[in-house]
Amino acid sequence: MKKIIFDNVNKVAVVRFNNGVTNPIDIEFINDLEEAVLSAEKEFNGLVLTGGDKFFSIGFNLPQLIGLDRKELTYFFHRFNELILKLFTLNIPTCAAIKGHAIAGGCIIAISCDYILANEDKKLIGLNEVKLGLPVPYLADVILRQKINDTIANDLLFTGEFITTQDARKAGLIFETYSIEQVENKAIEKIEKLTLMPKNAVTSIKNNRFDIVVDRYMRYWKEKEETFINLWFKEETQQLLKEAAKKF
């Protein structure tokens, strides 16, 4: 069964996560989402990503991933970063419509979009990797620091605390909040408005935004991925990951 549902709304690709209540990120999810993103870029004018009412995505599928060996985990982690890079540099406008919590990897997918619209009802968003003995993936770190004030980004990264969607809006991470019934439609409306602009101009503006991030990431990605993998397999981190996996 596909872990992604793909809809066409007035030439806007609406991609809905379909991986259970929490939408955990595993290799099948990555493959299905990448396929949808590539299809959207080729055939549609814009892209909206959305998840469930309880969770946009809880992040990495820890119960599955802690059973992988180093080679398997390295492959998974690299594929995830490839997906984020592709989503971030997509040549059509993108928006994440968050109705539920967006945690860790789920938050990373959201911030890779041009816009985030979210449920106003105090859903949580954030990056808790540090509490599991891990750094936030380097690409996500660089993207986050471009999107919001560096002091606020530091606090989110260092503490691993989640914040409400309302606080995320005040911080500039989320563009706007709406009722849960409105979020998806408002995201589609936002993208539809952007698709009325000359496409070449929109693409050029996007290039101006992501060039610096991509250049920096491409210089350091190998060593940063290796650091993440090394920390993943440390005994202390493995214990923290196993405890966290019990909550899935």
Coordinates of C-alpha atoms in Angstrom, one line a residue:
M1 CA 0.0 0.0 0.0
K2 CA 1.3 3.4 -0.9
K3 CA 2.2 5.6 2.1
I4 CA 1.2 8.7 0.1
I5 CA -2.1 9.8 -1.4
F6 CA -1.8 12.0 -4.5
D7 CA -4.6 14.4 -5.5
N8 CA -4.9 17.0 -8.2
V9 CA -6.7 20.2 -7.2
N10 CA -6.7 22.7 -10.0
K11 CA -3.2 21.7 -11.1
V12 CA -1.9 21.9 -7.5
A13 CA -0.6 18.5 -6.4
V14 CA -2.0 17.8 -2.9
V15 CA 0.1 15.0 -1.3
R16 CA -1.3 13.5 1.8
F17 CA 0.7 11.3 4.1
N18 CA -0.9 7.9 4.6
N19 CA 1.3 6.0 7.0
G20 CA -0.9 5.4 10.0
V21 CA -1.9 7.9 12.7
T22 CA 1.6 9.2 13.3
N23 CA 3.0 9.0 9.8
P24 CA 6.4 7.8 10.8
I25 CA 9.2 8.2 8.2
D26 CA 10.7 4.9 6.9
I27 CA 12.4 4.1 3.6
E28 CA 9.1 3.2 1.9
F29 CA 7.6 6.5 3.0
I30 CA 10.7 8.4 1.6
N31 CA 10.4 6.5 -1.7
D32 CA 6.7 7.2 -2.1
L33 CA 7.0 10.8 -1.1
E34 CA 10.0 11.4 -3.5
E35 CA 8.0 9.8 -6.3
A36 CA 5.1 12.2 -5.6
V37 CA 7.4 15.2 -5.3
L38 CA 9.0 14.5 -8.7
S39 CA 5.7 13.9 -10.3
A40 CA 4.4 17.2 -8.9
E41 CA 7.4 19.1 -10.3
K42 CA 7.0 17.7 -13.8
E43 CA 3.2 17.9 -14.2
F44 CA 1.8 20.4 -11.7
N45 CA 2.0 24.1 -10.9
G46 CA 2.4 23.8 -7.2
L47 CA 2.6 21.4 -4.3
V48 CA 0.8 21.1 -0.9
L49 CA 1.9 18.5 1.7
T50 CA -0.4 17.5 4.5
G51 CA -0.7 14.8 7.1
G52 CA -3.3 13.6 9.6
D53 CA -5.4 15.4 12.2
K54 CA -3.2 14.1 15.1
F55 CA 0.2 14.1 13.4
F56 CA 1.6 15.7 10.3
S57 CA 4.5 13.3 11.0
I58 CA 6.1 12.0 14.2
G59 CA 9.5 11.8 12.5
F60 CA 11.8 8.8 11.9
N61 CA 10.2 5.4 12.5
L62 CA 12.5 4.6 15.5
P63 CA 11.1 1.1 16.2
Q64 CA 12.1 0.1 12.7
L65 CA 15.4 2.1 12.4
I66 CA 17.0 0.9 15.6
G67 CA 17.2 -2.6 14.1
L68 CA 19.2 -1.4 11.1
D69 CA 23.0 -2.0 10.8
R70 CA 25.4 0.8 10.0
K71 CA 25.2 0.3 6.2
E72 CA 21.4 0.2 6.2
L73 CA 21.0 3.2 8.5
T74 CA 23.5 5.2 6.4
Y75 CA 21.5 4.5 3.3
F76 CA 18.2 5.5 5.0
F77 CA 19.7 8.8 6.4
H78 CA 21.2 9.7 3.0
R79 CA 18.0 9.1 1.2
F80 CA 16.1 11.2 3.7
N81 CA 18.6 14.1 3.1
E82 CA 18.2 13.7 -0.6
L83 CA 14.4 14.0 -0.3
I84 CA 14.7 17.1 1.8
L85 CA 17.2 18.7 -0.6
K86 CA 14.9 17.9 -3.5
L87 CA 11.8 19.3 -1.7
F88 CA 13.7 22.5 -0.7
T89 CA 14.9 23.2 -4.2
L90 CA 11.7 22.2 -6.1
N91 CA 11.1 24.6 -9.0
I92 CA 7.4 25.0 -8.1
P93 CA 5.9 26.8 -5.0
T94 CA 5.3 24.5 -2.0
C95 CA 3.4 24.6 1.2
A96 CA 3.1 22.3 4.2
A97 CA -0.5 22.2 5.7
I98 CA 0.0 21.0 9.3
K99 CA -3.2 19.8 11.0
G100 CA -1.4 17.7 13.7
H101 CA 2.0 17.6 15.4
A102 CA 5.1 18.0 13.3
I103 CA 7.9 16.4 15.2
A104 CA 11.7 15.9 14.3
G105 CA 11.8 14.6 10.8
G106 CA 8.2 15.7 10.3
C107 CA 9.2 19.2 11.2
I108 CA 12.1 19.0 8.8
I109 CA 9.8 18.1 5.9
A110 CA 7.6 21.0 6.8
I111 CA 10.4 23.6 6.9
S112 CA 11.7 22.4 3.6
C113 CA 8.6 23.9 2.0
D114 CA 8.3 27.6 1.0
Y115 CA 5.4 28.1 3.4
I116 CA 3.9 26.4 6.4
L117 CA 0.3 26.9 7.3
A118 CA -0.9 25.2 10.5
N119 CA -3.7 24.3 12.9
E120 CA -4.2 27.1 15.3
D121 CA -5.2 24.7 18.1
K122 CA -1.9 24.5 19.9
K123 CA -0.4 21.6 18.0
L124 CA 3.3 21.1 18.5
I125 CA 6.3 21.5 16.2
G126 CA 10.0 21.1 16.8
L127 CA 13.2 19.2 16.6
N128 CA 14.0 17.0 19.6
E129 CA 17.0 15.2 18.2
V130 CA 19.4 16.6 20.9
K131 CA 17.4 14.8 23.6
L132 CA 18.1 11.5 21.8
G133 CA 21.9 12.2 21.7
L134 CA 21.8 13.4 18.1
P135 CA 22.3 16.6 16.2
V136 CA 19.6 17.9 13.9
P137 CA 20.6 16.8 10.4
Y138 CA 22.9 19.4 8.9
L139 CA 20.7 20.3 6.0
A140 CA 17.7 20.9 8.3
D141 CA 19.9 23.0 10.6
V142 CA 21.0 25.3 7.7
I143 CA 17.5 25.6 6.4
L144 CA 16.1 26.5 9.8
R145 CA 18.7 29.2 10.4
Q146 CA 17.8 30.8 7.1
K147 CA 14.1 30.8 7.9
I148 CA 14.1 32.3 11.4
N149 CA 16.1 34.4 13.8
D150 CA 19.4 32.6 14.6
T151 CA 18.9 33.1 18.3
I152 CA 15.5 31.4 18.2
A153 CA 16.9 28.7 16.0
N154 CA 19.7 28.0 18.5
D155 CA 17.3 27.7 21.3
L156 CA 15.2 25.2 19.4
L157 CA 18.2 23.2 18.4
F158 CA 20.0 23.2 21.8
T159 CA 17.0 22.5 24.0
G160 CA 15.0 20.1 21.7
E161 CA 11.8 21.6 23.1
F162 CA 8.6 21.6 21.1
I163 CA 6.7 24.8 20.6
T164 CA 3.0 25.4 19.8
T165 CA 2.0 26.4 16.3
Q166 CA 1.0 29.8 17.6
D167 CA 4.5 30.4 19.1
A168 CA 6.0 29.1 15.9
R169 CA 4.0 31.7 14.0
K170 CA 5.3 34.5 16.2
A171 CA 8.8 33.2 15.6
G172 CA 8.3 33.4 11.8
L173 CA 8.6 29.6 11.3
I174 CA 4.9 29.3 10.4
F175 CA 3.3 31.8 8.0
E176 CA -0.3 31.6 9.3
T177 CA -2.6 29.5 11.4
Y178 CA -6.2 28.5 10.8
S179 CA -8.8 26.2 12.2
I180 CA -8.2 22.5 11.4
E181 CA -11.0 22.6 8.9
Q182 CA -9.4 25.4 7.0
V183 CA -5.7 24.6 6.9
E184 CA -5.6 22.4 3.8
N185 CA -7.9 24.6 1.7
K186 CA -6.0 27.8 2.8
A187 CA -2.7 26.1 1.7
I188 CA -4.1 25.2 -1.7
E189 CA -5.4 28.8 -2.1
K190 CA -2.0 30.2 -1.2
I191 CA -0.2 28.0 -3.8
E192 CA -2.9 28.8 -6.4
K193 CA -2.2 32.5 -6.0
L194 CA 1.6 31.9 -6.4
T195 CA 1.0 29.9 -9.6
L196 CA -0.6 33.0 -11.2
M197 CA 2.8 34.7 -11.1
P198 CA 5.2 34.2 -14.0
K199 CA 6.8 30.8 -13.4
N200 CA 10.3 31.8 -14.5
A201 CA 10.3 34.7 -12.0
V202 CA 9.1 32.5 -9.1
T203 CA 11.7 29.9 -9.9
S204 CA 14.5 32.6 -10.0
I205 CA 13.4 33.9 -6.7
K206 CA 13.5 30.4 -5.2
N207 CA 17.0 29.9 -6.6
N208 CA 18.1 33.1 -5.0
R209 CA 16.9 31.7 -1.6
F210 CA 18.3 28.2 -1.8
D211 CA 21.7 28.7 -3.5
I212 CA 23.5 29.7 -0.3
V213 CA 22.0 26.8 1.6
V214 CA 22.8 24.2 -1.1
D215 CA 26.3 25.5 -1.6
R216 CA 27.1 25.2 2.1
Y217 CA 25.4 21.8 2.4
M218 CA 27.2 20.3 -0.6
R219 CA 30.6 21.3 0.9
Y220 CA 30.1 19.4 4.2
W221 CA 27.4 16.8 3.7
K222 CA 29.6 13.8 3.8
E223 CA 31.3 14.6 7.1
K224 CA 28.1 15.8 8.7
E225 CA 26.3 12.6 7.7
E226 CA 29.2 10.5 9.1
T227 CA 29.0 12.4 12.4
F228 CA 25.3 11.8 12.7
I229 CA 25.8 8.0 12.0
N230 CA 28.6 7.8 14.5
L231 CA 26.5 9.4 17.2
W232 CA 23.5 7.2 16.3
F233 CA 25.5 4.0 17.2
K234 CA 27.0 5.3 20.4
E235 CA 25.7 3.2 23.4
E236 CA 24.2 6.1 25.2
T237 CA 22.3 7.2 22.1
Q238 CA 21.1 3.7 21.4
Q239 CA 19.6 3.6 24.9
L240 CA 17.8 6.9 24.4
L241 CA 16.5 5.8 21.0
K242 CA 15.2 2.6 22.4
E243 CA 13.3 4.4 25.2
A244 CA 11.9 6.8 22.7
A245 CA 10.8 4.0 20.4
K246 CA 8.6 2.6 23.2
K247 CA 6.3 5.7 22.7
F248 CA 5.5 4.8 19.1

